[in-house]
């Protein structure tokens, strides 16, 4: 397989390249083999698509309808940069009979704009606002795959996994929150063979960077001392954003700040010792030394004692997931869940919180029975061995791939352990 980042090499015949890719696609869907002309980024995406249970004759589903869509995108951070995106991409899309599209981090299209005739053609494959185009839902496609791999991607005709999308060519780049680094969504340009050019990939990447710069300029800044943000899901070292600074905390400091954020009323020294250390013989001076170092990193006024507490409100990604679960917003909770809480931590209270959060979310996903949400969990690193989720997924998406994985898990569970 070639590792070229170009979908179509300069001087290549688009029609011949498409025919070659279609033969490779049919060979893959029939026997799972990938022939040489397929780029590695595409081959890996095809394999992920199969593992997610996507079929080559599938279609995108619309998840957000009318009023719900309007309310959701009005509150989405990318709404602030849509005037800029239209300014940069609108004329290019209209003149070239292309479409500009912007999706959220869940792969749901929020805006699809451009040439009217091209929009009518795109409607036939549900490339419409509100439809979910995550790679785990519709296979290889530029916005979905760009977010899956975390970098700009160009997808040419039969590189798309679903056959009905293969007449199209697209290029997309992820857009990140400039403060937290989290992916907010992606910008995409979709159209015909003319987009199979390195300039289109560079173009969407430049638009994404411009959008991130605009977000950094327009993000509402809380007054000094009025709040902080904490990102601790899916990472061993939490990121704390406060007073205009973004600080990467050590593992122990991450544990302390996570626990204090969960207990705004504060914790005594004895409570913190029990929460942080499995060894009951750890002396209090060890904890006091850690807290002294943490004060040196933060503004000393931010960490009070007797009891130990943060003197500013902290919005953590943990509390976001918890709040959305309590409200029954399962999709929103799943979107905010970037992985287990401080996965390398062995602090007793962190372990309990990590399990409680994961168990609450997976129980909600199983009860919701949404095949796309279940597939996202099952194919994430933390869900690939989750037997209950795979059973729930098999009940609502009974594909051969899902049943094969479920059978393998059940076999592993039934196998006798070595003495």
Coordinates of C-alpha atoms in Angstrom, one line a residue:
X1 CA 0.0 0.0 0.0
X2 CA 1.2 3.5 -0.8
X3 CA 1.6 6.1 2.0
X4 CA 1.0 9.1 -0.3
X5 CA -1.1 11.8 1.2
X6 CA -2.3 12.7 -2.3
X7 CA -5.5 11.1 -3.4
X8 CA -4.6 11.7 -7.0
X9 CA -1.0 12.1 -8.2
X10 CA -0.3 15.0 -10.6
X11 CA -0.9 14.0 -14.2
X12 CA -2.9 10.9 -13.2
X13 CA -6.1 10.0 -15.1
X14 CA -9.0 10.4 -12.7
X15 CA -11.2 7.9 -14.5
X16 CA -8.5 5.2 -14.5
X17 CA -7.7 5.9 -10.9
X18 CA -11.4 5.5 -10.0
X19 CA -11.6 2.2 -11.9
X20 CA -8.6 0.9 -10.1
X21 CA -9.9 2.0 -6.7
X22 CA -13.3 0.4 -7.4
X23 CA -11.6 -2.9 -8.1
X24 CA -9.6 -2.6 -4.9
X25 CA -12.8 -1.7 -3.0
X26 CA -14.7 -4.7 -4.3
X27 CA -11.7 -7.0 -3.5
X28 CA -11.7 -5.6 0.1
X29 CA -15.4 -5.9 0.7
X30 CA -15.4 -9.5 -0.7
X31 CA -12.3 -10.9 0.9
X32 CA -10.8 -8.3 3.2
X33 CA -7.6 -7.9 1.2
X34 CA -6.2 -4.5 0.3
X35 CA -4.4 -4.2 -3.0
X36 CA -1.3 -1.9 -3.6
X37 CA -2.9 1.2 -5.1
X38 CA -4.9 2.0 -1.9
X39 CA -3.3 4.6 0.3
X40 CA -2.5 3.5 3.9
X41 CA -4.8 6.2 5.4
X42 CA -7.7 4.8 3.3
X43 CA -6.9 1.1 4.0
X44 CA -6.8 1.7 7.7
X45 CA -10.1 3.6 7.5
X46 CA -11.7 0.8 5.5
X47 CA -10.6 -1.7 8.3
X48 CA -12.0 0.6 11.0
X49 CA -15.3 0.9 9.0
X50 CA -15.6 -2.9 8.9
X51 CA -14.9 -3.2 12.6
X52 CA -17.6 -0.6 13.3
X53 CA -20.1 -2.7 11.4
X54 CA -20.5 -0.4 8.4
X55 CA -21.6 -2.0 5.2
X56 CA -20.7 -0.8 1.7
X57 CA -24.4 -0.3 0.9
X58 CA -25.2 1.7 4.0
X59 CA -26.4 5.2 4.3
X60 CA -26.1 8.1 6.7
X61 CA -29.0 8.7 9.2
X62 CA -30.4 12.0 10.2
X63 CA -30.1 12.5 14.0
X64 CA -30.9 16.2 14.4
X65 CA -34.2 17.5 13.0
X66 CA -35.4 21.0 12.4
X67 CA -35.9 22.8 15.7
X68 CA -33.5 20.6 17.6
X69 CA -30.8 21.2 14.9
X70 CA -31.3 24.9 15.0
X71 CA -31.1 25.1 18.7
X72 CA -28.0 22.9 18.9
X73 CA -26.0 24.7 16.2
X74 CA -26.9 28.1 17.6
X75 CA -25.2 27.1 20.8
X76 CA -22.3 25.3 19.2
X77 CA -18.8 27.0 19.4
X78 CA -18.4 26.7 15.6
X79 CA -21.4 29.0 15.1
X80 CA -19.1 31.9 16.0
X81 CA -16.8 31.2 13.1
X82 CA -19.4 30.4 10.4
X83 CA -19.3 34.0 8.9
X84 CA -15.5 33.5 8.5
X85 CA -16.0 30.0 7.0
X86 CA -18.6 31.4 4.5
X87 CA -16.3 34.3 3.6
X88 CA -13.3 32.0 2.9
X89 CA -15.1 29.0 1.3
X90 CA -18.5 30.3 0.0
X91 CA -17.3 31.7 -3.4
X92 CA -15.0 28.8 -4.0
X93 CA -17.9 26.3 -3.3
X94 CA -20.4 28.2 -5.4
X95 CA -18.1 28.8 -8.4
X96 CA -16.8 25.3 -8.5
X97 CA -20.2 23.7 -7.9
X98 CA -19.0 22.3 -4.6
X99 CA -20.4 22.2 -1.1
X100 CA -18.9 23.6 2.1
X101 CA -19.9 21.6 5.2
X102 CA -19.2 21.9 8.9
X103 CA -19.8 19.1 11.4
X104 CA -19.5 18.7 15.1
X105 CA -17.1 16.4 17.0
X106 CA -19.7 13.6 16.8
X107 CA -19.7 13.8 13.0
X108 CA -23.1 15.4 12.7
X109 CA -23.3 17.9 9.8
X110 CA -24.4 21.3 11.2
X111 CA -24.1 23.4 8.0
X112 CA -24.1 22.2 4.4
X113 CA -24.1 25.1 1.9
X114 CA -23.1 25.7 -1.7
X115 CA -24.2 25.2 -5.3
X116 CA -28.0 24.5 -5.4
X117 CA -27.7 21.7 -8.0
X118 CA -24.9 20.0 -6.0
X119 CA -26.9 20.3 -2.8
X120 CA -29.9 18.5 -4.5
X121 CA -27.5 15.7 -5.6
X122 CA -26.0 15.5 -2.1
X123 CA -29.5 15.2 -0.6
X124 CA -29.8 11.8 -2.2
X125 CA -27.1 10.4 0.0
X126 CA -28.2 12.2 3.1
X127 CA -25.3 14.7 3.1
X128 CA -27.6 17.2 4.8
X129 CA -27.7 19.2 8.0
X130 CA -28.4 16.9 11.0
X131 CA -27.0 13.7 9.4
X132 CA -24.3 11.8 11.1
X133 CA -21.1 11.3 9.0
X134 CA -18.8 9.9 11.6
X135 CA -16.5 7.2 10.2
X136 CA -18.0 4.7 12.6
X137 CA -21.4 5.4 11.1
X138 CA -20.8 5.7 7.4
X139 CA -17.3 4.5 6.9
X140 CA -14.5 6.4 5.1
X141 CA -15.3 10.0 4.3
X142 CA -13.3 13.2 4.6
X143 CA -14.9 14.8 7.7
X144 CA -15.4 11.6 9.6
X145 CA -12.0 10.2 8.8
X146 CA -10.3 13.5 9.5
X147 CA -11.6 13.5 13.0
X148 CA -10.8 9.8 13.4
X149 CA -7.1 10.4 12.6
X150 CA -6.9 13.9 13.9
X151 CA -5.5 15.5 10.8
X152 CA -6.6 16.8 7.3
X153 CA -7.7 14.1 4.9
X154 CA -8.7 14.0 1.2
X155 CA -10.9 11.2 0.0
X156 CA -11.2 10.5 -3.7
X157 CA -14.2 8.8 -5.3
X158 CA -14.0 5.0 -4.7
X159 CA -11.8 5.6 -1.6
X160 CA -15.2 6.2 0.1
X161 CA -16.3 3.0 1.9
X162 CA -20.0 3.4 1.1
X163 CA -20.7 2.9 -2.6
X164 CA -23.3 5.6 -3.0
X165 CA -20.7 8.2 -1.9
X166 CA -18.1 7.0 -4.4
X167 CA -19.1 9.6 -7.1
X168 CA -17.8 12.3 -4.8
X169 CA -14.5 13.7 -3.7
X170 CA -14.0 15.6 -0.5
X171 CA -11.3 17.2 1.7
X172 CA -11.7 18.0 5.4
X173 CA -9.7 19.3 8.4
X174 CA -10.5 19.1 12.1
X175 CA -11.0 22.3 14.1
X176 CA -9.8 22.4 17.7
X177 CA -10.7 24.4 20.7
X178 CA -7.7 26.8 21.0
X179 CA -7.9 26.7 24.8
X180 CA -8.3 23.0 25.5
X181 CA -7.1 21.4 22.3
X182 CA -10.3 19.3 22.1
X183 CA -11.7 18.7 18.6
X184 CA -14.9 20.7 18.1
X185 CA -15.7 19.4 14.6
X186 CA -14.4 19.7 11.0
X187 CA -14.6 21.9 8.0
X188 CA -15.2 20.1 4.7
X189 CA -15.3 20.8 0.9
X190 CA -17.2 18.2 -1.1
X191 CA -17.7 18.0 -4.9
X192 CA -16.3 16.4 -8.0
X193 CA -13.0 15.1 -9.3
X194 CA -11.6 18.7 -9.5
X195 CA -11.1 18.6 -5.7
X196 CA -8.6 15.8 -6.0
X197 CA -5.8 18.3 -5.9
X198 CA -3.3 19.1 -3.2
X199 CA -4.6 22.7 -3.1
X200 CA -8.0 21.5 -1.8
X201 CA -6.4 19.8 1.2
X202 CA -4.2 22.8 1.9
X203 CA -7.3 25.0 1.5
X204 CA -9.4 23.3 4.1
X205 CA -6.5 23.1 6.5
X206 CA -6.0 26.9 6.1
X207 CA -9.7 27.5 6.8
X208 CA -9.5 25.3 9.9
X209 CA -6.5 27.2 11.2
X210 CA -8.2 30.5 10.5
X211 CA -11.3 29.3 12.4
X212 CA -9.2 28.3 15.4
X213 CA -7.5 31.7 15.4
X214 CA -11.0 33.4 15.3
X215 CA -12.2 31.2 18.1
X216 CA -9.2 32.3 20.2
X217 CA -10.0 35.9 19.5
X218 CA -13.7 35.7 20.2
X219 CA -13.8 33.2 23.1
X220 CA -15.5 34.8 26.0
X221 CA -12.9 35.2 28.7
X222 CA -14.1 34.9 32.3
X223 CA -13.0 37.7 34.6
X224 CA -9.9 37.0 36.5
X225 CA -10.7 34.8 39.5
X226 CA -14.2 33.8 38.4
X227 CA -13.6 30.3 37.1
X228 CA -11.5 27.6 35.6
X229 CA -11.8 24.6 33.2
X230 CA -10.3 21.2 33.9
X231 CA -9.8 18.5 31.3
X232 CA -9.0 15.1 32.9
X233 CA -10.9 12.5 30.8
X234 CA -8.7 10.3 28.6
X235 CA -5.5 11.7 29.8
X236 CA -3.1 10.9 32.7
X237 CA -2.1 14.5 33.2
X238 CA -5.0 16.9 33.5
X239 CA -5.1 20.4 31.8
X240 CA -6.2 23.3 34.0
X241 CA -7.2 26.5 32.3
X242 CA -7.4 29.5 34.7
X243 CA -6.6 33.2 34.8
X244 CA -5.7 33.1 31.1
X245 CA -3.1 30.3 31.6
X246 CA -3.2 26.7 30.5
X247 CA -1.3 24.4 32.9
X248 CA -0.5 20.7 32.5
X249 CA -0.5 19.2 35.9
X250 CA 1.5 16.2 37.1
X251 CA -0.3 13.0 37.8
X252 CA -0.5 13.6 41.6
X253 CA -1.5 17.2 41.2
X254 CA -4.1 16.1 38.6
X255 CA -5.6 13.7 41.2
X256 CA -5.7 16.5 43.8
X257 CA -7.4 19.0 41.6
X258 CA -9.9 16.5 40.2
X259 CA -11.0 15.5 43.8
X260 CA -11.1 19.1 45.0
X261 CA -13.2 20.1 41.9
X262 CA -15.6 17.3 42.9
X263 CA -15.7 18.6 46.5
X264 CA -16.0 22.4 46.3
X265 CA -16.8 22.5 50.0
X266 CA -13.3 21.2 50.6
X267 CA -11.6 18.1 52.1
X268 CA -9.6 17.7 55.3
X269 CA -6.0 16.5 55.2
X270 CA -7.1 13.1 56.5
X271 CA -9.8 12.9 53.8
X272 CA -7.3 13.8 51.1
X273 CA -4.8 11.2 52.4
X274 CA -7.4 8.4 52.3
X275 CA -8.6 9.6 48.8
X276 CA -5.1 9.7 47.3
X277 CA -3.0 6.9 48.9
X278 CA -3.7 3.2 49.1
X279 CA -0.9 2.9 51.7
X280 CA -2.4 4.0 55.0
X281 CA 1.1 4.6 56.4
X282 CA 1.8 7.6 54.1
X283 CA 2.7 10.5 56.5
X284 CA 0.7 13.8 56.3
X285 CA 3.9 15.6 55.5
X286 CA 4.0 13.9 52.1
X287 CA 0.6 15.3 51.2
X288 CA 1.5 18.8 52.5
X289 CA 4.6 18.8 50.3
X290 CA 2.5 18.0 47.2
X291 CA 0.0 20.8 48.1
X292 CA 2.9 23.2 48.6
X293 CA 4.2 22.4 45.1
X294 CA 0.7 22.7 43.7
X295 CA 0.4 26.2 45.2
X296 CA 3.6 27.1 43.5
X297 CA 2.1 26.2 40.1
X298 CA -1.2 27.9 40.7
X299 CA -1.8 31.3 42.1
X300 CA -1.3 30.6 45.9
X301 CA -4.6 32.3 46.6
X302 CA -6.4 29.6 44.5
X303 CA -5.7 26.8 47.0
X304 CA -7.0 27.3 50.5
X305 CA -6.6 25.1 53.6
X306 CA -8.6 24.0 56.6
X307 CA -10.2 22.4 54.7
X308 CA -8.2 22.1 51.5
X309 CA -10.3 23.6 48.7
X310 CA -10.1 25.5 45.4
X311 CA -11.2 29.1 45.8
X312 CA -12.6 29.3 42.3
X313 CA -15.4 27.4 40.6
X314 CA -14.1 24.7 38.3
X315 CA -16.0 23.3 35.3
X316 CA -14.4 19.9 34.6
X317 CA -15.2 17.5 31.8
X318 CA -16.2 15.0 34.5
X319 CA -19.0 17.3 35.8
X320 CA -20.1 18.0 32.2
X321 CA -20.6 14.2 31.6
X322 CA -22.3 13.8 35.0
X323 CA -24.6 16.7 34.4
X324 CA -25.7 15.5 30.9
X325 CA -26.3 12.0 32.2
X326 CA -28.5 13.4 35.0
X327 CA -30.5 15.4 32.3
X328 CA -30.9 12.3 30.1
X329 CA -28.7 13.8 27.4
X330 CA -27.0 10.6 26.5
X331 CA -25.6 11.7 23.2
X332 CA -24.2 14.8 24.7
X333 CA -22.6 12.9 27.5
X334 CA -21.1 10.4 25.1
X335 CA -19.7 13.3 23.0
X336 CA -18.1 14.9 26.1
X337 CA -16.6 11.6 27.3
X338 CA -13.0 11.6 25.9
X339 CA -12.0 8.4 27.8
X340 CA -11.5 7.1 31.3
X341 CA -10.7 9.6 34.0
X342 CA -6.9 9.8 34.6
X343 CA -6.6 6.2 33.4
X344 CA -3.2 5.6 35.0
X345 CA -4.2 6.8 38.5
X346 CA -4.4 4.3 41.3
X347 CA -5.7 6.8 43.9
X348 CA -8.6 5.1 45.6
X349 CA -11.1 8.0 45.2
X350 CA -10.1 8.6 41.6
X351 CA -10.5 4.9 40.8
X352 CA -14.0 4.9 42.3
X353 CA -15.0 8.1 40.4
X354 CA -13.6 6.7 37.2
X355 CA -15.6 3.5 37.5
X356 CA -18.8 5.3 38.5
X357 CA -18.6 7.7 35.5
X358 CA -17.8 4.9 33.0
X359 CA -20.4 2.6 34.4
X360 CA -23.1 5.3 34.4
X361 CA -22.4 6.2 30.8
X362 CA -22.2 2.7 29.5
X363 CA -25.5 1.8 31.3
X364 CA -27.2 4.8 29.7
X365 CA -25.8 3.7 26.3
X366 CA -27.1 0.2 26.7
X367 CA -30.5 1.5 27.8
X368 CA -30.6 4.0 24.9
X369 CA -30.0 1.2 22.3
X370 CA -28.6 3.6 19.7
X371 CA -26.4 1.5 17.4
X372 CA -24.1 4.4 16.5
X373 CA -23.5 5.4 20.1
X374 CA -22.9 1.8 21.1
X375 CA -20.5 1.3 18.2
X376 CA -18.5 4.4 19.2
X377 CA -18.1 2.9 22.7
X378 CA -17.4 -0.6 21.5
X379 CA -14.7 0.5 19.1
X380 CA -13.0 2.9 21.5
X381 CA -9.9 1.6 23.3
X382 CA -11.8 1.5 26.6
X383 CA -14.8 -0.4 25.1
X384 CA -13.2 -3.0 22.8
X385 CA -13.5 -5.8 25.5
X386 CA -16.8 -4.6 27.0
X387 CA -19.0 -7.7 26.7
X388 CA -22.3 -6.1 27.7
X389 CA -21.9 -3.3 25.2
X390 CA -21.0 -5.7 22.4
X391 CA -24.1 -7.8 23.3
X392 CA -26.3 -4.7 23.2
X393 CA -24.7 -3.7 19.9
X394 CA -25.3 -7.1 18.4
X395 CA -29.0 -6.8 19.4
X396 CA -29.5 -3.6 17.4
X397 CA -26.8 -4.0 14.7
X398 CA -26.5 -7.7 14.0
X399 CA -23.8 -7.7 11.4
X400 CA -21.4 -10.5 10.8
X401 CA -18.5 -8.4 12.1
X402 CA -20.3 -7.6 15.4
X403 CA -21.3 -11.2 16.0
X404 CA -17.8 -12.3 15.2
X405 CA -16.3 -10.0 17.8
X406 CA -19.0 -10.9 20.4
X407 CA -18.3 -14.6 19.9
X408 CA -14.6 -14.0 20.4
X409 CA -15.3 -12.1 23.6
X410 CA -17.6 -14.8 24.9
X411 CA -15.1 -17.5 24.1
X412 CA -12.4 -15.6 26.0
X413 CA -14.7 -15.3 29.0
X414 CA -15.6 -19.0 28.9
X415 CA -12.0 -20.2 28.5
X416 CA -10.5 -21.7 31.7
X417 CA -7.8 -19.6 33.3
X418 CA -4.3 -21.1 33.5
X419 CA -3.4 -22.2 37.0

